Amino acid sequence: MDKTEEFYNAIGSDFQSVAKRFGNNSTILTRFVLKFLSDESFRTLKTALEKDDAESAFYAAHTLKGICSNLGFDRLFEKSSAVTEMLRRKETEPAKAEFAVLEQEYNKIVQSAALLS
C-alpha cells in the first residue's frame, strides 16, 4: 500500500475510485491533495461565518464542496454540501453549528496529510 492509499484510508475515503479519476497516478493525486492544504476556501468559509457574511460563506462552502468532490474527500464533501445548502437558504446559525463538524473533518484531512511526506 502506498502513502496516498494510506492517506485515503485514514480519512475514510475510497482510494481506488479517486485513483481512477487521476489515471491511477498516485504522484499526481498526491500533488493535488497537498495543493488542497494551501487552498483558501476553508479559511474563507470560517472567516465569513464569523462575520455573518452568508454570501461569501456560501461561495466558499460551494468551492470547498467541489474540491472535496474532485479529490474524493467524502466526509468533508458531505459536510460542506450540507453547509452549502444551509447558506443557500441564508440559514447562517445552523450553518455555523454544522461548520464545527465540518472543521473536524477538515482537520482530520490536514493531519492525515502528514502521511504523504
PDB file of C-alpha atoms in Angstrom:
ATOM      1  CA  MET A   1       0.000   0.000   0.000  1.00  0.00           C
ATOM      2  CA  ASP A   2       1.454   3.368  -0.977  1.00  0.00           C
ATOM      3  CA  LYS A   3       1.315   6.564   1.084  1.00  0.00           C
ATOM      4  CA  THR A   4      -1.557   8.026  -0.897  1.00  0.00           C
ATOM      5  CA  GLU A   5      -3.673   4.951  -0.309  1.00  0.00           C
ATOM      6  CA  GLU A   6      -2.805   5.087   3.409  1.00  0.00           C
ATOM      7  CA  PHE A   7      -3.929   8.721   3.461  1.00  0.00           C
ATOM      8  CA  TYR A   8      -7.287   7.897   1.864  1.00  0.00           C
ATOM      9  CA  ASN A   9      -7.814   5.000   4.260  1.00  0.00           C
ATOM     10  CA  ALA A  10      -7.036   7.307   7.199  1.00  0.00           C
ATOM     11  CA  ILE A  11      -9.692   9.818   6.145  1.00  0.00           C
ATOM     12  CA  GLY A  12     -12.271   7.132   5.375  1.00  0.00           C
ATOM     13  CA  SER A  13     -12.430   7.623   1.613  1.00  0.00           C
ATOM     14  CA  ASP A  14     -12.254   5.191  -1.307  1.00  0.00           C
ATOM     15  CA  PHE A  15      -8.762   5.425  -2.729  1.00  0.00           C
ATOM     16  CA  GLN A  16      -9.465   3.175  -5.724  1.00  0.00           C
ATOM     17  CA  SER A  17     -12.284   5.319  -7.127  1.00  0.00           C
ATOM     18  CA  VAL A  18     -10.288   8.534  -6.669  1.00  0.00           C
ATOM     19  CA  ALA A  19      -7.160   6.980  -8.163  1.00  0.00           C
ATOM     20  CA  LYS A  20      -9.108   6.019 -11.291  1.00  0.00           C
ATOM     21  CA  ARG A  21     -10.131   9.664 -11.715  1.00  0.00           C
ATOM     22  CA  PHE A  22      -6.446  10.555 -11.736  1.00  0.00           C
ATOM     23  CA  GLY A  23      -5.429   7.854 -14.195  1.00  0.00           C
ATOM     24  CA  ASN A  24      -4.166   5.642 -11.356  1.00  0.00           C
ATOM     25  CA  ASN A  25      -1.257   8.058 -10.982  1.00  0.00           C
ATOM     26  CA  SER A  26      -0.603   8.418  -7.243  1.00  0.00           C
ATOM     27  CA  THR A  27       2.041  11.062  -7.834  1.00  0.00           C
ATOM     28  CA  ILE A  28      -0.415  13.434  -9.489  1.00  0.00           C
ATOM     29  CA  LEU A  29      -3.122  12.644  -6.941  1.00  0.00           C
ATOM     30  CA  THR A  30      -0.728  13.320  -4.072  1.00  0.00           C
ATOM     31  CA  ARG A  31       0.259  16.629  -5.661  1.00  0.00           C
ATOM     32  CA  PHE A  32      -3.408  17.711  -5.759  1.00  0.00           C
ATOM     33  CA  VAL A  33      -4.023  16.577  -2.179  1.00  0.00           C
ATOM     34  CA  LEU A  34      -1.042  18.603  -0.994  1.00  0.00           C
ATOM     35  CA  LYS A  35      -2.209  21.584  -3.042  1.00  0.00           C
ATOM     36  CA  PHE A  36      -5.546  21.337  -1.205  1.00  0.00           C
ATOM     37  CA  LEU A  37      -3.734  22.225   2.020  1.00  0.00           C
ATOM     38  CA  SER A  38      -2.990  25.711   0.678  1.00  0.00           C
ATOM     39  CA  ASP A  39      -6.481  26.309  -0.739  1.00  0.00           C
ATOM     40  CA  GLU A  40      -8.193  29.247   0.952  1.00  0.00           C
ATOM     41  CA  SER A  41     -11.804  28.021   0.724  1.00  0.00           C
ATOM     42  CA  PHE A  42     -11.936  26.587   4.235  1.00  0.00           C
ATOM     43  CA  ARG A  43     -10.366  29.662   5.844  1.00  0.00           C
ATOM     44  CA  THR A  44     -12.607  31.974   3.821  1.00  0.00           C
ATOM     45  CA  LEU A  45     -15.660  29.996   4.924  1.00  0.00           C
ATOM     46  CA  LYS A  46     -14.634  30.159   8.570  1.00  0.00           C
ATOM     47  CA  THR A  47     -13.992  33.905   8.455  1.00  0.00           C
ATOM     48  CA  ALA A  48     -17.209  34.633   6.570  1.00  0.00           C
ATOM     49  CA  LEU A  49     -19.258  32.653   9.088  1.00  0.00           C
ATOM     50  CA  GLU A  50     -17.594  34.521  11.953  1.00  0.00           C
ATOM     51  CA  LYS A  51     -18.614  37.791  10.263  1.00  0.00           C
ATOM     52  CA  ASP A  52     -22.151  36.559   9.442  1.00  0.00           C
ATOM     53  CA  ASP A  53     -21.380  37.102   5.762  1.00  0.00           C
ATOM     54  CA  ALA A  54     -23.732  34.489   4.320  1.00  0.00           C
ATOM     55  CA  GLU A  55     -22.953  35.286   0.687  1.00  0.00           C
ATOM     56  CA  SER A  56     -19.171  34.953   0.999  1.00  0.00           C
ATOM     57  CA  ALA A  57     -19.616  31.893   3.204  1.00  0.00           C
ATOM     58  CA  PHE A  58     -21.870  30.303   0.585  1.00  0.00           C
ATOM     59  CA  TYR A  59     -19.347  30.775  -2.212  1.00  0.00           C
ATOM     60  CA  ALA A  60     -16.505  29.454  -0.060  1.00  0.00           C
ATOM     61  CA  ALA A  61     -18.543  26.416   1.049  1.00  0.00           C
ATOM     62  CA  HIS A  62     -19.580  25.735  -2.543  1.00  0.00           C
ATOM     63  CA  THR A  63     -15.964  25.897  -3.719  1.00  0.00           C
ATOM     64  CA  LEU A  64     -14.826  23.645  -0.883  1.00  0.00           C
ATOM     65  CA  LYS A  65     -17.585  21.178  -1.743  1.00  0.00           C
ATOM     66  CA  GLY A  66     -16.421  20.997  -5.359  1.00  0.00           C
ATOM     67  CA  ILE A  67     -12.791  20.471  -4.450  1.00  0.00           C
ATOM     68  CA  CYS A  68     -13.743  17.733  -1.990  1.00  0.00           C
ATOM     69  CA  SER A  69     -15.846  16.025  -4.634  1.00  0.00           C
ATOM     70  CA  ASN A  70     -12.964  16.023  -7.109  1.00  0.00           C
ATOM     71  CA  LEU A  71     -10.447  14.752  -4.560  1.00  0.00           C
ATOM     72  CA  GLY A  72     -12.762  12.130  -3.081  1.00  0.00           C
ATOM     73  CA  PHE A  73     -12.809  13.627   0.410  1.00  0.00           C
ATOM     74  CA  ASP A  74     -16.182  12.001   1.002  1.00  0.00           C
ATOM     75  CA  ARG A  75     -16.868  13.030   4.590  1.00  0.00           C
ATOM     76  CA  LEU A  76     -15.739  16.610   4.096  1.00  0.00           C
ATOM     77  CA  PHE A  77     -17.773  16.726   0.888  1.00  0.00           C
ATOM     78  CA  GLU A  78     -20.910  15.674   2.788  1.00  0.00           C
ATOM     79  CA  LYS A  79     -20.390  18.313   5.472  1.00  0.00           C
ATOM     80  CA  SER A  80     -19.505  21.098   3.043  1.00  0.00           C
ATOM     81  CA  SER A  81     -22.504  20.152   0.917  1.00  0.00           C
ATOM     82  CA  ALA A  82     -24.810  20.435   3.941  1.00  0.00           C
ATOM     83  CA  VAL A  83     -23.316  23.814   4.883  1.00  0.00           C
ATOM     84  CA  THR A  84     -23.624  24.999   1.287  1.00  0.00           C
ATOM     85  CA  GLU A  85     -27.334  24.193   1.225  1.00  0.00           C
ATOM     86  CA  MET A  86     -27.930  25.908   4.576  1.00  0.00           C
ATOM     87  CA  LEU A  87     -26.171  29.003   3.337  1.00  0.00           C
ATOM     88  CA  ARG A  88     -28.062  28.894   0.046  1.00  0.00           C
ATOM     89  CA  ARG A  89     -31.166  29.350   2.210  1.00  0.00           C
ATOM     90  CA  LYS A  90     -29.368  32.052   4.293  1.00  0.00           C
ATOM     91  CA  GLU A  91     -29.506  29.832   7.396  1.00  0.00           C
ATOM     92  CA  THR A  92     -26.293  31.075   8.981  1.00  0.00           C
ATOM     93  CA  GLU A  93     -26.883  29.826  12.535  1.00  0.00           C
ATOM     94  CA  PRO A  94     -27.463  26.181  11.515  1.00  0.00           C
ATOM     95  CA  ALA A  95     -24.518  26.507   9.121  1.00  0.00           C
ATOM     96  CA  LYS A  96     -22.316  27.663  11.985  1.00  0.00           C
ATOM     97  CA  ALA A  97     -23.348  24.651  14.044  1.00  0.00           C
ATOM     98  CA  GLU A  98     -22.647  22.265  11.161  1.00  0.00           C
ATOM     99  CA  PHE A  99     -19.348  24.034  10.494  1.00  0.00           C
ATOM    100  CA  ALA A 100     -17.998  22.675  13.789  1.00  0.00           C
ATOM    101  CA  VAL A 101     -18.347  19.131  12.423  1.00  0.00           C
ATOM    102  CA  LEU A 102     -17.008  20.227   9.031  1.00  0.00           C
ATOM    103  CA  GLU A 103     -13.947  21.684  10.759  1.00  0.00           C
ATOM    104  CA  GLN A 104     -13.250  18.351  12.465  1.00  0.00           C
ATOM    105  CA  GLU A 105     -13.282  16.586   9.102  1.00  0.00           C
ATOM    106  CA  TYR A 106     -11.069  19.277   7.577  1.00  0.00           C
ATOM    107  CA  ASN A 107      -8.568  18.945  10.433  1.00  0.00           C
ATOM    108  CA  LYS A 108      -8.529  15.167  10.009  1.00  0.00           C
ATOM    109  CA  ILE A 109      -7.511  15.625   6.375  1.00  0.00           C
ATOM    110  CA  VAL A 110      -4.829  18.164   7.269  1.00  0.00           C
ATOM    111  CA  GLN A 111      -3.408  15.910   9.984  1.00  0.00           C
ATOM    112  CA  SER A 112      -3.570  12.800   7.812  1.00  0.00           C
ATOM    113  CA  ALA A 113      -1.709  14.607   5.025  1.00  0.00           C
ATOM    114  CA  ALA A 114       1.423  14.081   7.134  1.00  0.00           C
ATOM    115  CA  LEU A 115       1.294  10.504   5.813  1.00  0.00           C
ATOM    116  CA  LEU A 116       2.156  11.882   2.368  1.00  0.00           C
ATOM    117  CA  SER A 117       5.542  13.312   3.299  1.00  0.00           C
TER     118      SER A 117
END
